[in-house]
Amino acid sequence: MQRIGAFAQQLPEGNAVGILSNKNKTLPSLNDSGLTRRHFLRSSLVLAGLALLGGRLTWAEESSLVDLPFERGRRPLIAFPQKRPLMVMTTRPPQLETPFHIFNDHLLTPNDAFFVRWHLANIPTHVDINTFTLHIRGRVQRHLSFSMEELKRDFEQVELTAVCQCAGNSRGFFDPRVPGGQWGNGAMGNATWTGVRLRDLLQRAGLEANAVQVRFNGLDSPVASGTPDFRKSLDIEDALRKQVIVAYAMNGERLPLLNGYPLRLIVPGWYATYWIKMLNDIEVLSAVDEEFWMKRAYRLPADPCGCVEPGERPTSTIPLSRMTVRSFITNLQTGASIASNHPITVKGIAFDQGYGIDRVFVSVDGGQQWQSAKIGKDYGDFSFRPWEFRFIPVAGRTYQLQSFAVNRIGEAQRWHARWNPSGYLRNVVETLTLKAM
Ligand SMILES: Nc1nc2c(c(=O)[nH]1)N[C@H]1C(S)=C(S)[C@@H](COP(=O)(O)O)O[C@H]1N2
Ligand SMILES: [Mo]
């Protein structure tokens, strides 16, 4: 881990004057309690239409396009079922990115704007809540299955706000470029999740003494018989953390189908690859999971940095897990013009693996001088943390805005971008260039 506790103390104290308004503290109002028939028909038409075209996108319900700031970064905005128009990377399986301004508009990402990522194209378009069951099996004393009603009735309900971020978020910015989904910065979202503790379920089933890992599977499945099913496993200690929950609600509503209705695993602080959607099967293992999605995919160079020299292959790898510290400026875009001679408020968010954000520093001159940003409302250690910073732009000057977050154990963002062949864990200090008019 990169620790900069000592360094952070050397940073000049700022005189930022921003006052945070907490306008965004209420939950976004969501009215999609499932698919209406009309919406479903229209949406399944979209899906069928796209499927017929073999996943090649030739029909956009919404015709607008967004250009991400890298080569081949043009994305159409299309509304999928229960979703507002999002940036489409692939349609089959759906991979939809949240337009970045959403993170400025809402601290809790609205369900209909939350990004979507599936690996396999066989995804149920309907789940019958009355027959749905969650199974717990494997190295347990009692094989159990629960209906949704039993889950809600028989276990303590818990709620927590946590960031769900794809390990490949921001992969499109890797230089040299790497294969994989070319995400901008919108393969993440922050939501309040409601459900039951995984450990309560495991305790009810009773772990056998030789239990080593817990494997999770959802209702999605591969199209071709040779493709491995998407299953992920956690070590027992990690699975028993009290924050790990099996969630049935997101921001107070049922989960959108594309985000895992009716149940998904929430692993706060860990990358989203472990947050199995449409979760219906929990299997306790007596040996380490050797399947494709653990053994071959979502792995990092086995080195504290999780990186190698650009272009090199790592000699050994380990499964990725905890998120790095990140921060973003959300209300300004590179290339924009800003007004001079009166204060401008720079707004942003920061998050980490769950120690909580301690401080955020802002530079307007490309990192030569730093000042403290004003940290906003605390929604819990796993949430986005809002921050603000004010300065007065001088006419004619070009500003290079940067933000730099440090968590409570002194972990910080990187000054230089790390590189690994799969494009994971980006958390370099980002730079926005703005001109004061
Ligand atoms: N069942 C299932 N769960 C899954 C996946 C999947 O392909 N199938 N993808 C994982 C990955 S890699 C990511 S980034 C997140 C995406 O979550 P979202 O679609 O709700 O944003 O789901 C995770 N859970
Ligand atoms: Mo992911």
Coordinates of C-alpha atoms and ligand atoms in Angstrom, one line a residue:
M1 CA 0.0 0.0 0.0
Q2 CA 1.1 3.5 -0.7
R3 CA 1.2 5.4 2.6
I4 CA 1.7 9.1 2.8
G5 CA 0.8 10.0 6.3
A6 CA 3.9 12.0 6.9
F7 CA 3.7 13.6 3.5
A8 CA 0.1 14.7 4.0
Q9 CA 1.1 16.6 7.2
Q10 CA 3.6 18.6 5.2
L11 CA 1.0 19.9 2.8
P12 CA 0.2 23.6 3.3
E13 CA -3.0 24.2 5.3
G14 CA -5.5 25.7 3.0
N15 CA -7.8 28.7 3.5
A16 CA -10.6 27.2 1.4
V17 CA -13.8 29.1 2.1
G18 CA -16.3 26.7 0.7
I19 CA -19.4 25.9 2.6
L20 CA -21.1 22.7 1.7
S21 CA -24.7 22.6 1.2
N22 CA -26.3 19.2 1.8
K23 CA -29.0 19.5 -0.7
N24 CA -28.3 16.0 -2.0
K25 CA -28.8 14.2 1.3
T26 CA -32.3 13.0 0.5
L27 CA -32.7 9.9 -1.5
P28 CA -33.3 10.5 -5.2
S29 CA -36.9 10.0 -5.8
L30 CA -37.4 6.8 -7.9
N31 CA -40.7 5.7 -9.1
D32 CA -39.7 2.5 -10.9
S33 CA -41.1 -0.2 -8.7
G34 CA -40.4 -2.8 -11.4
L35 CA -41.3 -2.7 -15.0
T36 CA -44.5 -1.4 -16.2
R37 CA -46.0 -3.5 -19.0
R38 CA -45.5 -0.7 -21.6
H39 CA -41.9 -0.1 -20.4
F40 CA -41.2 -3.8 -20.4
L41 CA -42.5 -4.2 -24.0
R42 CA -40.6 -1.3 -25.2
S43 CA -37.5 -2.4 -23.4
S44 CA -37.7 -6.0 -24.5
L45 CA -38.0 -4.7 -28.0
V46 CA -34.8 -2.8 -27.5
L47 CA -33.1 -5.9 -26.2
A48 CA -34.6 -8.2 -28.9
G49 CA -33.7 -5.7 -31.6
L50 CA -30.2 -5.4 -30.4
A51 CA -29.9 -9.2 -29.9
L52 CA -31.1 -9.8 -33.5
L53 CA -28.4 -7.6 -34.7
G54 CA -25.9 -9.8 -33.1
G55 CA -25.0 -7.2 -30.5
R56 CA -24.1 -4.6 -33.1
L57 CA -25.6 -1.3 -32.3
T58 CA -27.6 0.0 -35.2
W59 CA -30.7 1.3 -33.6
A60 CA -30.6 3.9 -30.9
E61 CA -33.8 4.8 -29.1
E62 CA -32.1 8.0 -28.0
S63 CA -29.8 9.3 -30.7
S64 CA -27.4 11.4 -28.7
L65 CA -23.8 10.5 -28.5
V66 CA -21.2 11.1 -25.8
D67 CA -17.4 11.3 -26.6
L68 CA -15.1 10.0 -23.9
P69 CA -11.7 11.7 -24.0
F70 CA -9.8 8.8 -25.5
E71 CA -9.6 7.1 -28.9
R72 CA -12.7 5.0 -29.8
G73 CA -14.5 6.7 -26.9
R74 CA -17.8 7.5 -28.7
R75 CA -20.8 6.1 -27.0
P76 CA -24.5 6.2 -27.8
L77 CA -26.9 7.1 -25.0
I78 CA -29.7 4.5 -24.9
A79 CA -32.4 3.7 -22.3
F80 CA -32.4 0.0 -21.3
P81 CA -35.2 -1.5 -19.1
Q82 CA -35.6 0.6 -15.9
K83 CA -32.8 2.8 -16.9
R84 CA -32.5 6.3 -18.2
P85 CA -30.3 6.8 -21.3
L86 CA -26.8 5.6 -20.4
M87 CA -23.6 5.3 -22.4
V88 CA -23.6 2.0 -24.1
M89 CA -20.3 0.1 -24.4
T90 CA -21.8 -3.2 -25.4
T91 CA -25.4 -4.4 -25.7
R92 CA -25.1 -8.1 -25.4
P93 CA -24.3 -8.6 -22.6
P94 CA -25.2 -5.1 -21.5
Q95 CA -22.4 -2.8 -20.4
L96 CA -23.7 0.7 -19.7
E97 CA -21.8 3.6 -18.2
T98 CA -23.1 6.4 -16.0
P99 CA -22.6 9.8 -17.6
F100 CA -20.2 11.6 -15.3
H101 CA -22.5 14.6 -14.5
I102 CA -24.7 12.3 -12.5
F103 CA -22.1 12.1 -9.8
N104 CA -22.3 15.9 -9.5
D105 CA -26.1 15.8 -9.4
H106 CA -26.5 13.0 -6.8
L107 CA -24.3 11.7 -4.0
L108 CA -26.4 8.5 -4.1
T109 CA -26.4 7.4 -7.7
P110 CA -30.1 7.0 -8.8
N111 CA -31.0 3.4 -9.6
D112 CA -32.0 4.3 -13.1
A113 CA -28.6 5.9 -13.7
F114 CA -26.5 3.2 -12.1
F115 CA -23.9 1.6 -14.4
V116 CA -24.4 -2.0 -15.6
R117 CA -21.9 -4.7 -16.4
W118 CA -22.6 -8.3 -17.2
H119 CA -20.2 -10.9 -18.5
L120 CA -22.6 -13.5 -19.9
A121 CA -25.5 -12.8 -22.3
N122 CA -28.0 -15.2 -20.8
I123 CA -29.7 -12.9 -18.3
P124 CA -33.3 -13.5 -17.2
T125 CA -35.5 -10.7 -18.3
H126 CA -38.0 -11.7 -15.5
V127 CA -37.6 -13.2 -12.1
D128 CA -40.7 -14.6 -10.3
I129 CA -40.4 -13.4 -6.8
N130 CA -42.8 -16.0 -5.5
T131 CA -40.8 -19.0 -6.5
F132 CA -37.3 -17.5 -6.3
T133 CA -35.1 -19.2 -3.7
L134 CA -31.6 -18.6 -2.4
H135 CA -29.7 -21.8 -1.7
I136 CA -26.9 -22.4 0.8
R137 CA -25.0 -25.6 0.3
G138 CA -21.6 -27.2 0.3
R139 CA -19.6 -27.5 3.5
V140 CA -22.4 -26.6 5.8
Q141 CA -24.1 -28.6 8.5
R142 CA -27.6 -27.9 7.0
H143 CA -28.4 -27.2 3.4
L144 CA -30.8 -24.3 3.5
S145 CA -33.0 -22.5 1.0
F146 CA -34.8 -19.2 1.6
S147 CA -37.7 -17.5 -0.1
M148 CA -37.5 -13.7 -0.3
E149 CA -40.2 -13.6 2.4
E150 CA -38.2 -15.8 4.7
L151 CA -35.1 -13.8 4.2
K152 CA -36.8 -10.6 5.2
R153 CA -38.7 -12.2 8.0
D154 CA -36.1 -14.4 9.7
F155 CA -33.0 -12.3 9.7
E156 CA -32.0 -8.9 11.0
Q157 CA -32.3 -6.2 8.3
V158 CA -29.3 -4.0 7.8
E159 CA -28.6 -1.0 5.7
L160 CA -25.3 0.6 4.5
T161 CA -24.1 3.0 1.9
A162 CA -21.3 1.8 -0.3
V163 CA -19.6 2.4 -3.6
C164 CA -19.8 -0.3 -6.2
Q165 CA -16.9 0.2 -8.6
C166 CA -15.8 -2.1 -11.4
A167 CA -12.1 -2.9 -11.1
G168 CA -11.7 -1.8 -14.7
N169 CA -13.3 1.6 -14.1
S170 CA -11.3 4.2 -16.1
R171 CA -9.6 1.5 -18.2
G172 CA -10.0 3.7 -21.3
F173 CA -7.4 6.1 -19.9
F174 CA -4.6 3.5 -19.6
D175 CA -1.6 4.4 -21.6
P176 CA -0.5 2.3 -23.3
R177 CA -4.0 1.1 -24.0
V178 CA -5.1 -2.3 -22.7
P179 CA -7.8 -4.7 -23.9
G180 CA -11.1 -5.0 -22.0
G181 CA -14.1 -2.7 -21.7
Q182 CA -13.0 0.8 -22.4
W183 CA -14.7 2.5 -19.5
G184 CA -14.5 6.2 -18.8
N185 CA -14.8 7.1 -15.1
G186 CA -18.5 6.1 -14.9
A187 CA -18.3 2.4 -14.1
M188 CA -19.0 3.1 -10.5
G189 CA -22.0 4.2 -8.3
N190 CA -22.8 4.9 -4.7
A191 CA -26.0 3.5 -3.2
T192 CA -27.7 2.6 0.1
W193 CA -28.1 -1.1 0.2
T194 CA -30.6 -2.9 2.4
G195 CA -30.5 -6.6 3.2
V196 CA -29.4 -9.3 5.6
R197 CA -25.9 -10.1 6.7
L198 CA -24.2 -12.9 4.8
R199 CA -22.7 -14.1 8.1
D200 CA -26.1 -14.6 9.7
L201 CA -27.1 -16.9 6.8
L202 CA -23.8 -18.8 7.0
Q203 CA -24.2 -19.2 10.8
R204 CA -27.8 -20.5 10.4
A205 CA -26.4 -23.1 7.9
G206 CA -23.5 -23.9 10.2
L207 CA -20.0 -23.8 8.6
E208 CA -18.1 -27.1 8.7
A209 CA -14.6 -27.1 10.2
N210 CA -13.0 -27.5 6.8
A211 CA -14.7 -24.5 5.2
V212 CA -12.2 -22.4 3.3
Q213 CA -14.1 -20.2 0.8
V214 CA -17.6 -19.2 -0.1
R215 CA -18.6 -19.2 -3.7
F216 CA -21.4 -17.1 -5.1
N217 CA -23.5 -17.6 -8.3
G218 CA -26.3 -15.8 -9.9
L219 CA -29.1 -16.6 -12.4
D220 CA -27.2 -15.5 -15.4
S221 CA -25.5 -18.1 -17.6
P222 CA -23.2 -18.5 -20.6
V223 CA -24.5 -18.7 -24.1
A224 CA -21.8 -21.0 -25.4
S225 CA -21.3 -24.3 -23.6
G226 CA -17.6 -23.8 -23.3
T227 CA -17.8 -20.5 -21.5
P228 CA -17.4 -20.8 -17.7
D229 CA -20.3 -19.6 -15.6
F230 CA -19.6 -16.3 -13.7
R231 CA -19.0 -17.3 -10.1
K232 CA -16.8 -15.6 -7.6
S233 CA -15.5 -16.7 -4.2
L234 CA -14.4 -15.0 -0.9
D235 CA -12.2 -16.4 1.8
I236 CA -14.2 -17.3 4.9
E237 CA -12.8 -14.4 7.0
D238 CA -13.9 -12.0 4.3
A239 CA -17.3 -13.6 3.8
L240 CA -17.9 -13.3 7.6
R241 CA -17.2 -9.5 7.8
K242 CA -20.2 -7.9 9.3
Q243 CA -20.6 -5.4 6.4
V244 CA -21.1 -8.1 3.8
I245 CA -24.7 -8.3 3.0
V246 CA -27.2 -10.0 0.7
A247 CA -29.2 -7.0 -0.5
Y248 CA -32.7 -6.8 -1.8
A249 CA -33.0 -3.1 -1.9
M250 CA -31.0 -0.2 -3.4
N251 CA -31.7 3.4 -2.4
G252 CA -35.0 2.2 -0.8
E253 CA -36.3 0.5 -3.9
R254 CA -36.1 -3.0 -5.2
L255 CA -32.9 -3.6 -7.3
P256 CA -33.3 -2.9 -11.0
L257 CA -33.2 -6.2 -13.0
L258 CA -29.9 -5.1 -14.6
N259 CA -28.3 -4.4 -11.2
G260 CA -29.2 -7.9 -9.9
Y261 CA -32.9 -8.1 -8.9
P262 CA -34.0 -9.7 -6.7
L263 CA -30.8 -10.2 -4.6
R264 CA -27.2 -9.2 -4.9
L265 CA -24.1 -9.6 -2.8
I266 CA -22.6 -6.4 -1.4
V267 CA -19.0 -6.5 -0.4
P268 CA -18.2 -3.0 0.8
G269 CA -14.8 -1.7 0.0
W270 CA -14.1 -4.5 -2.5
Y271 CA -14.3 -4.2 -6.3
A272 CA -17.7 -4.9 -7.8
T273 CA -16.6 -8.2 -9.4
Y274 CA -17.5 -9.9 -6.1
W275 CA -20.9 -8.2 -5.9
I276 CA -22.7 -11.1 -7.5
K277 CA -26.0 -10.1 -9.0
M278 CA -29.3 -12.2 -9.1
L279 CA -27.6 -14.2 -6.4
N280 CA -29.4 -17.5 -5.9
D281 CA -26.6 -19.9 -4.9
I282 CA -24.1 -19.7 -2.0
E283 CA -21.7 -22.7 -1.8
V284 CA -19.2 -23.2 1.0
L285 CA -16.0 -24.8 -0.3
S286 CA -13.4 -26.9 1.4
A287 CA -10.7 -25.9 -1.1
V288 CA -9.7 -22.7 -2.9
D289 CA -11.9 -21.9 -5.9
E290 CA -9.9 -22.9 -9.0
E291 CA -12.5 -21.8 -11.6
F292 CA -11.8 -19.5 -14.5
W293 CA -13.2 -16.2 -12.9
M294 CA -11.0 -16.6 -9.8
K295 CA -8.0 -18.4 -11.3
R296 CA -7.6 -16.5 -14.6
A297 CA -9.6 -13.3 -14.5
Y298 CA -9.7 -10.3 -12.2
R299 CA -6.1 -10.8 -11.1
L300 CA -3.3 -8.3 -10.4
P301 CA 0.5 -8.5 -10.5
A302 CA 1.5 -10.0 -7.1
D303 CA 3.3 -6.9 -6.0
P304 CA 2.2 -4.2 -3.5
C305 CA 1.6 -1.7 -6.4
G306 CA -0.5 -4.1 -8.4
C307 CA 1.5 -2.9 -11.4
V308 CA 4.2 -3.7 -13.9
E309 CA 6.3 -1.7 -16.3
P310 CA 4.0 -0.7 -19.3
G311 CA 3.9 -3.5 -21.8
E312 CA 5.3 -6.2 -19.4
R313 CA 3.6 -9.3 -18.2
P314 CA 3.5 -10.1 -14.5
T315 CA 5.3 -13.2 -13.4
S316 CA 2.8 -14.0 -10.8
T317 CA -0.7 -12.7 -10.0
I318 CA -3.2 -12.6 -7.1
P319 CA -7.0 -12.0 -7.1
L320 CA -7.8 -8.3 -6.8
S321 CA -9.9 -7.2 -3.9
R322 CA -9.9 -3.9 -2.1
M323 CA -10.4 -0.6 -3.8
T324 CA -7.8 2.1 -4.0
V325 CA -8.3 5.7 -2.8
R326 CA -9.8 8.0 -5.5
S327 CA -11.2 11.5 -5.9
F328 CA -12.9 13.3 -8.7
I329 CA -13.9 16.8 -9.5
T330 CA -17.5 16.5 -10.6
N331 CA -18.8 19.9 -11.6
L332 CA -16.1 21.0 -14.1
Q333 CA -14.9 19.5 -17.3
T334 CA -11.5 19.8 -18.9
G335 CA -11.5 22.4 -21.7
A336 CA -14.2 24.5 -20.1
S337 CA -14.1 28.3 -19.7
I338 CA -14.7 29.7 -16.2
A339 CA -15.6 33.2 -15.2
S340 CA -12.9 35.3 -13.6
N341 CA -12.8 37.7 -10.6
H342 CA -15.4 36.0 -8.4
P343 CA -15.2 32.8 -6.5
I344 CA -15.8 29.6 -8.2
T345 CA -16.8 26.5 -6.3
V346 CA -15.1 23.2 -7.3
K347 CA -17.2 20.2 -6.2
G348 CA -16.1 16.7 -6.0
I349 CA -16.3 13.2 -4.4
A350 CA -13.7 10.9 -2.8
F351 CA -13.8 7.3 -1.6
D352 CA -11.6 4.4 -0.5
Q353 CA -11.8 0.8 0.6
G354 CA -13.7 1.7 3.8
Y355 CA -11.3 3.4 6.2
G356 CA -13.0 6.6 5.3
I357 CA -11.7 9.7 3.6
D358 CA -9.6 11.9 5.9
R359 CA -8.6 14.8 3.8
V360 CA -8.9 16.1 0.2
F361 CA -6.4 18.6 -1.2
V362 CA -6.9 20.7 -4.3
S363 CA -4.3 22.3 -6.6
V364 CA -5.2 24.8 -9.3
D365 CA -1.7 25.0 -10.7
G366 CA -1.0 21.4 -11.8
G367 CA 0.2 20.3 -8.4
Q368 CA 2.7 23.0 -7.3
Q369 CA 0.6 24.2 -4.4
W370 CA -2.1 22.4 -2.5
Q371 CA -4.9 23.6 -0.2
S372 CA -7.4 21.6 1.9
A373 CA -10.8 21.1 0.5
K374 CA -13.8 21.4 2.8
I375 CA -15.1 17.8 3.5
G376 CA -18.9 17.4 3.3
K377 CA -21.4 15.2 4.9
D378 CA -20.4 11.7 6.1
Y379 CA -22.7 8.9 4.7
G380 CA -20.5 6.2 6.2
D381 CA -17.0 4.9 5.5
F382 CA -17.8 3.0 2.3
S383 CA -19.7 5.9 0.7
F384 CA -18.7 8.7 -1.7
R385 CA -17.6 11.6 0.5
P386 CA -18.5 15.0 -1.0
W387 CA -16.0 17.9 -0.8
E388 CA -15.8 21.5 -2.0
F389 CA -13.1 24.0 -2.7
R390 CA -13.4 27.7 -3.7
F391 CA -10.9 30.0 -5.5
I392 CA -11.0 33.2 -7.5
P393 CA -9.9 32.7 -11.1
V394 CA -7.8 35.5 -12.6
A395 CA -8.8 36.6 -16.2
G396 CA -6.6 35.1 -18.9
R397 CA -5.0 32.4 -16.8
T398 CA -5.1 28.7 -17.5
Y399 CA -5.7 26.5 -14.5
Q400 CA -4.8 22.9 -14.0
L401 CA -7.1 21.6 -11.4
Q402 CA -6.3 18.5 -9.4
S403 CA -7.7 16.8 -6.4
F404 CA -5.8 14.4 -4.1
A405 CA -7.5 12.3 -1.4
V406 CA -6.0 10.6 1.7
N407 CA -7.8 8.1 3.8
R408 CA -7.7 7.6 7.6
I409 CA -4.7 5.2 7.4
G410 CA -2.7 7.5 5.2
E411 CA -3.3 5.7 1.9
A412 CA -3.5 8.1 -1.0
Q413 CA -4.0 8.5 -4.7
R414 CA -1.0 7.9 -7.0
W415 CA 0.9 10.7 -8.6
H416 CA 1.8 8.6 -11.6
A417 CA -0.6 6.2 -13.2
R418 CA 0.0 2.6 -12.5
W419 CA -0.1 0.2 -15.4
N420 CA -1.1 -3.5 -15.5
P421 CA -2.2 -5.5 -18.5
S422 CA -5.8 -5.7 -17.5
G423 CA -6.3 -2.1 -16.8
Y424 CA -7.3 -2.3 -13.1
L425 CA -7.1 0.0 -10.1
R426 CA -6.6 3.3 -11.7
N427 CA -6.4 6.0 -9.1
V428 CA -3.9 8.5 -10.4
V429 CA -4.5 12.2 -9.6
E430 CA -6.5 13.5 -12.5
T431 CA -6.0 16.9 -14.1
L432 CA -8.6 19.2 -15.6
T433 CA -7.4 22.2 -17.7
L434 CA -9.6 25.3 -17.5
K435 CA -9.3 28.8 -18.9
A436 CA -10.5 31.9 -17.0
M437 CA -12.2 34.4 -19.3
Ligands
LIG1 N1 -24.3 -12.5 -11.7 C1 -23.4 -11.6 -12.0 N2 -23.0 -10.7 -11.1 C2 -22.0 -9.8 -11.4 C3 -21.4 -9.8 -12.7 C4 -21.9 -10.7 -13.7 O1 -21.4 -10.7 -14.8 N3 -22.9 -11.6 -13.3 N4 -20.4 -8.9 -13.0 C5 -19.7 -8.3 -11.8 C6 -18.9 -7.1 -12.2 S1 -17.4 -7.4 -12.9 C7 -19.3 -5.9 -11.9 S2 -18.4 -4.5 -12.3 C8 -20.6 -5.6 -11.3 C9 -21.5 -4.6 -12.0 O2 -22.6 -4.2 -11.2 P1 -23.7 -3.4 -11.8 O3 -24.1 -4.0 -13.1 O4 -24.8 -3.4 -10.8 O5 -23.2 -2.0 -11.9 O6 -21.4 -6.8 -11.1 C10 -20.7 -7.9 -10.7 N5 -21.6 -9.0 -10.4
MO2 MO -16.3 -5.3 -13.2

